[in-house]
Tab-separated table of C-alpha atoms in Angstrom:
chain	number	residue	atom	x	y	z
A	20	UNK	CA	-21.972	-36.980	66.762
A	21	UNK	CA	-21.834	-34.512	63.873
A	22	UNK	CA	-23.143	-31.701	62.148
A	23	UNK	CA	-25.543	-29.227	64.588
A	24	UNK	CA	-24.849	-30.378	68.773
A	25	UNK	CA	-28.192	-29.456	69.360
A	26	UNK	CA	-31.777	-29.019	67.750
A	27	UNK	CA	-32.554	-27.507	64.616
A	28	UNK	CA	-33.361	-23.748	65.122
A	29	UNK	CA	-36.657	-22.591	63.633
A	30	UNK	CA	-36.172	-20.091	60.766
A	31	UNK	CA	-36.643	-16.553	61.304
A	32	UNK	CA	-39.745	-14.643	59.142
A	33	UNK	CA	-37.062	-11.403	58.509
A	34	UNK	CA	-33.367	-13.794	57.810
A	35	UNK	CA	-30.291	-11.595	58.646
A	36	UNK	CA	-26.792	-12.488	57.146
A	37	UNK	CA	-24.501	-14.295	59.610
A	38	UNK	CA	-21.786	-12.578	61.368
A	39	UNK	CA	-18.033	-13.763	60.731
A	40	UNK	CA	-16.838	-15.750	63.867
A	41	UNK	CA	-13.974	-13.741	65.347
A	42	UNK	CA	-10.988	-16.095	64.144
A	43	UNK	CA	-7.683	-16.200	66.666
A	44	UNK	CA	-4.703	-18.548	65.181
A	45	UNK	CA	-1.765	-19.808	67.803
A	46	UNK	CA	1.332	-20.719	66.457
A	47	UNK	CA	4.711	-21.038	67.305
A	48	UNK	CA	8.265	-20.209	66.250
A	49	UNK	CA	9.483	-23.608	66.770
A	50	UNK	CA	7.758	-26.923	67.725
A	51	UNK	CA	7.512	-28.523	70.669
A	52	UNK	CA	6.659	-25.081	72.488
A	53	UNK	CA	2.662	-26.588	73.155
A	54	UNK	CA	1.055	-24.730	70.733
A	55	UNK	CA	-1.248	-27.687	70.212
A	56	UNK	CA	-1.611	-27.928	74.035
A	57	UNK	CA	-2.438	-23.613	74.009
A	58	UNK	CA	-5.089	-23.723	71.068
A	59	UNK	CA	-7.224	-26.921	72.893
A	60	UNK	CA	-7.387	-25.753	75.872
A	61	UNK	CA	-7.937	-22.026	75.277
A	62	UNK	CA	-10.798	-23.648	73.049
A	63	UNK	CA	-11.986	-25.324	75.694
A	64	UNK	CA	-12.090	-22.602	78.356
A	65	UNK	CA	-13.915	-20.510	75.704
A	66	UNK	CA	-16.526	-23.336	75.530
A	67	UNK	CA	-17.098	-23.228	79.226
A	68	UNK	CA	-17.836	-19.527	79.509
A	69	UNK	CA	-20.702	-20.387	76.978
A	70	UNK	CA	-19.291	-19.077	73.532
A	71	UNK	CA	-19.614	-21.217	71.017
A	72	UNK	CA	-15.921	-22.583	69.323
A	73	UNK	CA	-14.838	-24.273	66.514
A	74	UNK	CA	-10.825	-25.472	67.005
A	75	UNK	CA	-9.288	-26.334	63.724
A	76	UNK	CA	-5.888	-28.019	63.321
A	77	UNK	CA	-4.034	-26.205	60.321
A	78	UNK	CA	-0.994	-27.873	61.331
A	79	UNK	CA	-1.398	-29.531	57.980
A	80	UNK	CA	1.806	-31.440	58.249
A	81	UNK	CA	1.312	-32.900	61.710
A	82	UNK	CA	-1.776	-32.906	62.813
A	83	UNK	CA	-2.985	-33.789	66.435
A	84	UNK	CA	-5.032	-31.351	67.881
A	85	UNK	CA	-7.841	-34.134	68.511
A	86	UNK	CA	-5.683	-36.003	71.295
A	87	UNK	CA	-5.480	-32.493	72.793
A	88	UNK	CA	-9.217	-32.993	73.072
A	89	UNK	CA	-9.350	-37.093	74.308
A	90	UNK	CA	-10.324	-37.784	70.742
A	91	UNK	CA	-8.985	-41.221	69.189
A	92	UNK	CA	-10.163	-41.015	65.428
A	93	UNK	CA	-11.600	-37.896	63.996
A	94	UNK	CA	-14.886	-38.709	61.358
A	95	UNK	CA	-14.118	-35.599	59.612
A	96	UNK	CA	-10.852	-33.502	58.304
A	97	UNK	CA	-9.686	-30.565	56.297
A	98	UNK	CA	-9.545	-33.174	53.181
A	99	UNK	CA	-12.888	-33.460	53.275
A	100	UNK	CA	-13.374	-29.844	52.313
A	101	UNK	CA	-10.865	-29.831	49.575
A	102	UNK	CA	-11.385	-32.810	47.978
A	103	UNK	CA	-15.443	-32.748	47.538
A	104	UNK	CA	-16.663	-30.601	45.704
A	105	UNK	CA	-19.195	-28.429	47.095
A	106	UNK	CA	-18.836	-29.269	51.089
A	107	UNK	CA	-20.825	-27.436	53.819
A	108	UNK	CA	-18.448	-26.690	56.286
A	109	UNK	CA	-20.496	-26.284	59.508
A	110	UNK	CA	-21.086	-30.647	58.368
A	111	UNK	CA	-17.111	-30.941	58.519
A	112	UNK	CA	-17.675	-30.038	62.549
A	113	UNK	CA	-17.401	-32.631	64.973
A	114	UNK	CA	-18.433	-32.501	68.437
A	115	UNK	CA	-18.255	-34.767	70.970
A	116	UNK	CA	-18.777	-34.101	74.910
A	117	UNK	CA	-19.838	-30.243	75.163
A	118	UNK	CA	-22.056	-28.590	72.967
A	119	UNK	CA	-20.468	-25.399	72.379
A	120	UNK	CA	-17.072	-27.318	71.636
A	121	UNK	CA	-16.534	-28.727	67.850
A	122	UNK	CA	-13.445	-29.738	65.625
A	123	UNK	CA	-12.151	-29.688	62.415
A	124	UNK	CA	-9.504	-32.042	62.126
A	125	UNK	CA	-6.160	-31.620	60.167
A	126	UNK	CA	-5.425	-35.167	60.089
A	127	UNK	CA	-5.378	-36.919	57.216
A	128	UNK	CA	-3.173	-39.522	54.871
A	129	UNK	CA	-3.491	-37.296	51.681
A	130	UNK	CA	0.183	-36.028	51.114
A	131	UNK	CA	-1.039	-32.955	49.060
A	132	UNK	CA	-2.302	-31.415	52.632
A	133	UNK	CA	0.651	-30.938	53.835
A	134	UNK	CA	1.259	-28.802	50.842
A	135	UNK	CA	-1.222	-26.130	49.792
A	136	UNK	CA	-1.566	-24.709	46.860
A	137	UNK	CA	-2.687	-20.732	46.894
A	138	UNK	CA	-5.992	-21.593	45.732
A	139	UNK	CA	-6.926	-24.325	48.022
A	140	UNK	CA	-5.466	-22.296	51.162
A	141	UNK	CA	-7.758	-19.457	49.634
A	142	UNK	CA	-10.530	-21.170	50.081
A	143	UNK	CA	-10.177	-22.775	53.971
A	144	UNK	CA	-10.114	-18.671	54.558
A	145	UNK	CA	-13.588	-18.678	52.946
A	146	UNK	CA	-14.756	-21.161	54.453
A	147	UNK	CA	-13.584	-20.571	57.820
A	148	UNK	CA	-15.183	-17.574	57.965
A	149	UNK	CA	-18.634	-18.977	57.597
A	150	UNK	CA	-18.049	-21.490	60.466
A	151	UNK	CA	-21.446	-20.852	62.858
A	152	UNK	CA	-19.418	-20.418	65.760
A	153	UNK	CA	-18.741	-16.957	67.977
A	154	UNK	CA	-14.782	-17.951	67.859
A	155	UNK	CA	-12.513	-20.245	65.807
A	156	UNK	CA	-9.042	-21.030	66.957
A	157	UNK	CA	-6.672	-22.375	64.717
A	158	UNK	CA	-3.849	-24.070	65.254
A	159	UNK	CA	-1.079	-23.609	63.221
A	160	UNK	CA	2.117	-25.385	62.048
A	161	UNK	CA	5.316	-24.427	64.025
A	162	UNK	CA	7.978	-22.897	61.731
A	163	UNK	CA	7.376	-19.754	58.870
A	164	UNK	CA	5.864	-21.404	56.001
A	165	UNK	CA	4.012	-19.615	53.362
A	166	UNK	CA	0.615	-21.558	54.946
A	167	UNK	CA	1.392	-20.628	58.395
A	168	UNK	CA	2.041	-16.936	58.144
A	169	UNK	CA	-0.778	-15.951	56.061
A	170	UNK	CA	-3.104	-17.780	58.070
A	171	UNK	CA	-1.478	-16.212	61.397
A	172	UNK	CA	-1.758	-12.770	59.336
A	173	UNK	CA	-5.952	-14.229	58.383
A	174	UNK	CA	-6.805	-14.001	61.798
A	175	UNK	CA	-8.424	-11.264	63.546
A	176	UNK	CA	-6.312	-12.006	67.165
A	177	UNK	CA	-2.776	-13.609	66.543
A	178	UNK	CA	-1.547	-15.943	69.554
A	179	UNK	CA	2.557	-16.327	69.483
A	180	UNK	CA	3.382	-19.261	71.928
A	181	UNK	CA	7.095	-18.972	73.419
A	182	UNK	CA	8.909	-21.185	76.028
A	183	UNK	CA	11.633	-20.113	78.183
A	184	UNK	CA	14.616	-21.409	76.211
A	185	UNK	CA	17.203	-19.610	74.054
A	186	UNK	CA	16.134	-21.836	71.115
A	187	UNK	CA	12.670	-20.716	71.275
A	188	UNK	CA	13.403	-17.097	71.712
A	189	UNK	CA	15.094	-17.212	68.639
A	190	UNK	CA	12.885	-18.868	66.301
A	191	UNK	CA	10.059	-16.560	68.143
A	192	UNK	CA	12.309	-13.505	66.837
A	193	UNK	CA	12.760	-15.048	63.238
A	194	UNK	CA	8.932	-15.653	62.901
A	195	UNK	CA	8.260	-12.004	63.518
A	196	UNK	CA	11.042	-11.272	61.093
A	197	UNK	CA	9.533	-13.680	58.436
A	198	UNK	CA	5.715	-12.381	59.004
A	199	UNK	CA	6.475	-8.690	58.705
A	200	UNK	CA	8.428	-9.275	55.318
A	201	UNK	CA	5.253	-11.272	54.418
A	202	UNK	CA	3.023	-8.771	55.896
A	203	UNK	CA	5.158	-6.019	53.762
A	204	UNK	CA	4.723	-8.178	50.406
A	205	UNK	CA	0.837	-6.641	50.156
A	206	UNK	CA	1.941	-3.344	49.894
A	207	UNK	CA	2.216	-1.466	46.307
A	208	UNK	CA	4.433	-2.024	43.714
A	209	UNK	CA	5.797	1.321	44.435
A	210	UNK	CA	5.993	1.290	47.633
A	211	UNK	CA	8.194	-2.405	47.524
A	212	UNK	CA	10.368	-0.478	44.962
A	213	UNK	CA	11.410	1.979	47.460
A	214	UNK	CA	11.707	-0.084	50.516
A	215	UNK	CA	14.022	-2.366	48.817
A	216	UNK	CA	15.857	0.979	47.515
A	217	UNK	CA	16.349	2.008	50.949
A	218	UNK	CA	17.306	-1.209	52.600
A	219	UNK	CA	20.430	-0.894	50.051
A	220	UNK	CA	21.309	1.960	50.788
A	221	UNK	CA	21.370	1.204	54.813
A	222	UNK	CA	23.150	-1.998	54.049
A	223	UNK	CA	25.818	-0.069	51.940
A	224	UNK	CA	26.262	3.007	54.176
A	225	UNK	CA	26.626	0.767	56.928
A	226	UNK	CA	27.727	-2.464	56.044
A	227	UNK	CA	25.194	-4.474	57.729
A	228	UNK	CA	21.530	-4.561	57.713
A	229	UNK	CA	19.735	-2.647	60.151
A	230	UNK	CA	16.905	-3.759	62.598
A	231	UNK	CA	13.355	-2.863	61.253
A	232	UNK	CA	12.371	-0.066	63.628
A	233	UNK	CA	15.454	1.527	62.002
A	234	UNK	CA	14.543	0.951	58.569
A	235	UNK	CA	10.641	2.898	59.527
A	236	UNK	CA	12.206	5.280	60.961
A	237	UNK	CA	14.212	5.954	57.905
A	238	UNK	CA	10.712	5.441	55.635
A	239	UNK	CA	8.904	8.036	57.645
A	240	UNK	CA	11.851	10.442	57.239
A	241	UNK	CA	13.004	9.718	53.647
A	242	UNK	CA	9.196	9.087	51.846
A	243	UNK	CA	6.941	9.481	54.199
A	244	UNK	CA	3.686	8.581	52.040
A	245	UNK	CA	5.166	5.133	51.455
A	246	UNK	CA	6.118	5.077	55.265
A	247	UNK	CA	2.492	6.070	56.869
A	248	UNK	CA	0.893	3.093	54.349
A	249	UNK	CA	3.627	0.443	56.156
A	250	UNK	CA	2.701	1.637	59.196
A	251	UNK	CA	-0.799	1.450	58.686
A	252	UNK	CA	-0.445	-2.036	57.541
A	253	UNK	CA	1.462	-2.987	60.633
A	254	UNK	CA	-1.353	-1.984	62.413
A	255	UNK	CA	-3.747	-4.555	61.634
A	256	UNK	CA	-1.634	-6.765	63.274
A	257	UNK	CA	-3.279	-8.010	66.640
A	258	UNK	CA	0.321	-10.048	68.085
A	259	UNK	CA	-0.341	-11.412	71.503
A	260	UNK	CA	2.219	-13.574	73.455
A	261	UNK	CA	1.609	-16.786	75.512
A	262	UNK	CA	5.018	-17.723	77.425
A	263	UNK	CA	4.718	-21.698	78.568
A	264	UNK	CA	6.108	-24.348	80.189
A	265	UNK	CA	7.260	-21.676	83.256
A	266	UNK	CA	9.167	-23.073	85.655
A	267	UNK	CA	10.984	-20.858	87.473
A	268	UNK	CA	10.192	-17.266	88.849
A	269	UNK	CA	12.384	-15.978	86.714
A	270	UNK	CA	10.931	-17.501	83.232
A	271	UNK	CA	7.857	-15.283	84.109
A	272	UNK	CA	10.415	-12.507	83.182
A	273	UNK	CA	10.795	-13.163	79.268
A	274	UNK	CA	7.095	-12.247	78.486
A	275	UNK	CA	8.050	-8.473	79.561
A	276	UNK	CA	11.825	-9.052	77.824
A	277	UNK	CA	9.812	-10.107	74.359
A	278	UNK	CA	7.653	-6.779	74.796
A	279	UNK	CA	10.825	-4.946	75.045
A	280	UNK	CA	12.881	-6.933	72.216
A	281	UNK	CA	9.784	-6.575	70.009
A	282	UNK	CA	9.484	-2.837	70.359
A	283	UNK	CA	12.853	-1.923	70.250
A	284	UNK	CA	13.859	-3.673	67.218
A	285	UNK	CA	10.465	-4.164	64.870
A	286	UNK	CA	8.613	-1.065	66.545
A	287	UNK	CA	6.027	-3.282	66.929
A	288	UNK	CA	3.389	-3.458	70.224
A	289	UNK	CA	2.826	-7.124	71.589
A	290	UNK	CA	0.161	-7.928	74.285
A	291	UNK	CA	1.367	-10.486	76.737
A	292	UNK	CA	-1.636	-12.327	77.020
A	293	UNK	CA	0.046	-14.544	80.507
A	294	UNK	CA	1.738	-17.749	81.208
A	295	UNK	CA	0.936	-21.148	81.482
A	296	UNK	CA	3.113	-23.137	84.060
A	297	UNK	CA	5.079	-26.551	83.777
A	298	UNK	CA	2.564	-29.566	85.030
A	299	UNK	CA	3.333	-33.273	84.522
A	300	UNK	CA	-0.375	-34.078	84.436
A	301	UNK	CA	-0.096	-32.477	80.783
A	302	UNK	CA	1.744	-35.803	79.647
A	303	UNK	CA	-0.039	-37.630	81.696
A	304	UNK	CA	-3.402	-36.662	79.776
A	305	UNK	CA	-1.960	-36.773	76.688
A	306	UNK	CA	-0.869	-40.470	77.383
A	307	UNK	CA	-4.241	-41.418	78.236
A	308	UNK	CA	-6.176	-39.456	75.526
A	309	UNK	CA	-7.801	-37.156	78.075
A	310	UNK	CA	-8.539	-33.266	77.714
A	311	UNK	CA	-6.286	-31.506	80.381
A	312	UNK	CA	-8.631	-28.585	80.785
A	313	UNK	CA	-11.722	-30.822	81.720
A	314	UNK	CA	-9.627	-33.533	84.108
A	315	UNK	CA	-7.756	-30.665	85.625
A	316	UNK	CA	-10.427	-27.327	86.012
A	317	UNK	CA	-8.857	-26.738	89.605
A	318	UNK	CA	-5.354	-26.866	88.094
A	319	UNK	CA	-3.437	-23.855	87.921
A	320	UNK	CA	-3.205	-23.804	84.081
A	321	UNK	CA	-7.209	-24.003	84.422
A	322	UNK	CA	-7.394	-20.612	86.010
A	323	UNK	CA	-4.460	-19.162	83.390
A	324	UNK	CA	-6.679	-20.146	80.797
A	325	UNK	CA	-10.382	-19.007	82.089
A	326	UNK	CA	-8.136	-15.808	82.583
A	327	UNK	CA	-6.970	-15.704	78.983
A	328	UNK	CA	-10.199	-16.376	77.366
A	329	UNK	CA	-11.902	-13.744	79.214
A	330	UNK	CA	-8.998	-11.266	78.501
A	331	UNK	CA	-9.294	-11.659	74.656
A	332	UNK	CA	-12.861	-12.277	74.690
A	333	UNK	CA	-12.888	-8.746	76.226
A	334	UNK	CA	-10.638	-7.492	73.409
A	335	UNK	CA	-12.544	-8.510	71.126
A	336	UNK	CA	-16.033	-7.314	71.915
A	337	UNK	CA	-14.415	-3.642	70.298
A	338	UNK	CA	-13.905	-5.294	67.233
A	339	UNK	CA	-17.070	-6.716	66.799
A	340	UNK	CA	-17.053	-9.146	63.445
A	341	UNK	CA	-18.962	-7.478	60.218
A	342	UNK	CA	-21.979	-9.066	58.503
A	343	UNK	CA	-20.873	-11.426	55.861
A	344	UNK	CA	-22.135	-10.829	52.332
A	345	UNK	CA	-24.148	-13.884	51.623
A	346	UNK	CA	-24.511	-12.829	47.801
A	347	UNK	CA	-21.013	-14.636	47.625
């Protein structure tokens, strides 16, 4: 079934712009973390505590966020929007067995979406944030392309999934490293003059390049107008961390390790949102095409889950979403 899961609403005498669906992206440093596995499931926890969600697979290049769900063949996808011309996208929505649960599927055979051009990932923003939903979760490619981190830095609540394994750690720390230095490349002219001035100048005095808590430090000492507006921007970032795949007592560990690492060296504040445990019925759903969430709501994942969806719903409700200007 597509387009609307339910009735046609009546129109209001007195019609109010809609508000912008609060928009939370999960991706990953690496692949094979469960991102995917994170940003269907958390969708569909969100469902079942009644808010209405829209999960869309942005991992452009490899899309399969629909078996996530139990779904076989998706009847709509991301080409659909950029390759008609005028598409609505709240008609792009699939849903399927709950109501408050739709999908916009990546997956498609058109090479070119694996590719975006700045114009065409321009407008998915736009259009994303007219989906009629209360949240949108997107899941992103693994890795630090161009497409993932400025759709990480889009959202309003960024999701970092991590496993316990040195390979993941590092790739974890090299995203961060990649999305600040895209993060920093919004900043005035000016202001990139001068960081790039003193960056030189650390790497010469000391022969190496110096971790980026160091290099703010040495902003906020050395110009600190050009300091306070990267600081400033680093504050719009909402970072949360999602450590899965736990096995061990001791894996539960690296989500307080990351908070450290990430403070320490990019002066940067990371929520640990919680954990998700290792559980063989998460293969054994994906093998036969059903949604873990719904075939396991006992499991202890489940309860992870309910418990992360209320925690960021929560967060959220402080940042409520503004009014959209419909004169666009």
């Amino acid at each position: 079934m597509l387009n609307s899961p339910s009735g046609s609403k009546q129109a209001s005498p007195q019609t109010t712009a809609p508000k912008k669906p609060q928009i939370w992206a999960v991706a990953s440093g690496k692949g094979g973390v469960g991102k995917s596995f994170v940003a269907a499931n958390l969708s569909m926890a969100l469902a079942e505590q009644g808010k209405k969600t829209v999960l869309v697979d942005l991992d452009l290049g490899g899309a399969n966020t629909h078996t996530c769900l139990g779904i076989t063949d998706p009847k709509t996808t991301l080409s659909d929007i950029l390759l008609h011309h005028s598409p609505i996208i709240n008609d792009m929505v699939e849903y399927h067995d709950n109501p408050k649960l739709g999908l916009i599927s990546g997956a498609s055979d058109h090479l070119q979406m694996a590719n975006l051009k700045h114009f065409q990932k321009l407008k998915i923003m736009r259009h994303l944030s007219h989906l009629d939903a209360d949240y949108v979760i997107l899941d992103l490619g693994s890795g630090t392309s161009f497409n993932t981190l400025d759709f990480f830095l889009f959202a309003d609540q960024a999701l970092l999934t991590i496993v316990p394994e040195p390979t993941s750690v590092e790739n974890s720390y090299r995203f961060i490293k990649c999305l600040l230095a895209r993060t920093l490349k919004s900043l005035p002219e000016k202001t990139q003059r001068i960081m790039n001035h003193v960056l030189t100048q650390q790497k010469n005095t000391t022969g190496k390049a110096q971790s980026f808590a160091y290099f703010c430090a040495e902003m906020d000492v050395s110009h600190p107008e050009h300091g306070l507006l990267i600081r400033d921007n680093l504050k719009k970032l909402n970072l949360n961390l999602i450590v899965n795949q736990v096995l061990e007592p001791s894996d539960i560990k690296l989500g307080n390790a990351m908070e450290v690492i990430f403070r320490k060296y990019f002066d940067l504040n990371i929520n640990l949102m919680g954990y998700l445990y290792h559980d063989a019925h998460v293969i054994q759903s994906l093998k036969q095409k059903q949604a873990y969430y719904h075939h396991y709501p006992q499991s202890r994942n489940a309860t992870c889950l309910n418990r992360m969806a209320t925690t960021l719903i929560s967060k959220t409700m402080h940042h409520e979403p503004s009014t959209l200007d419909t004169a666009k």
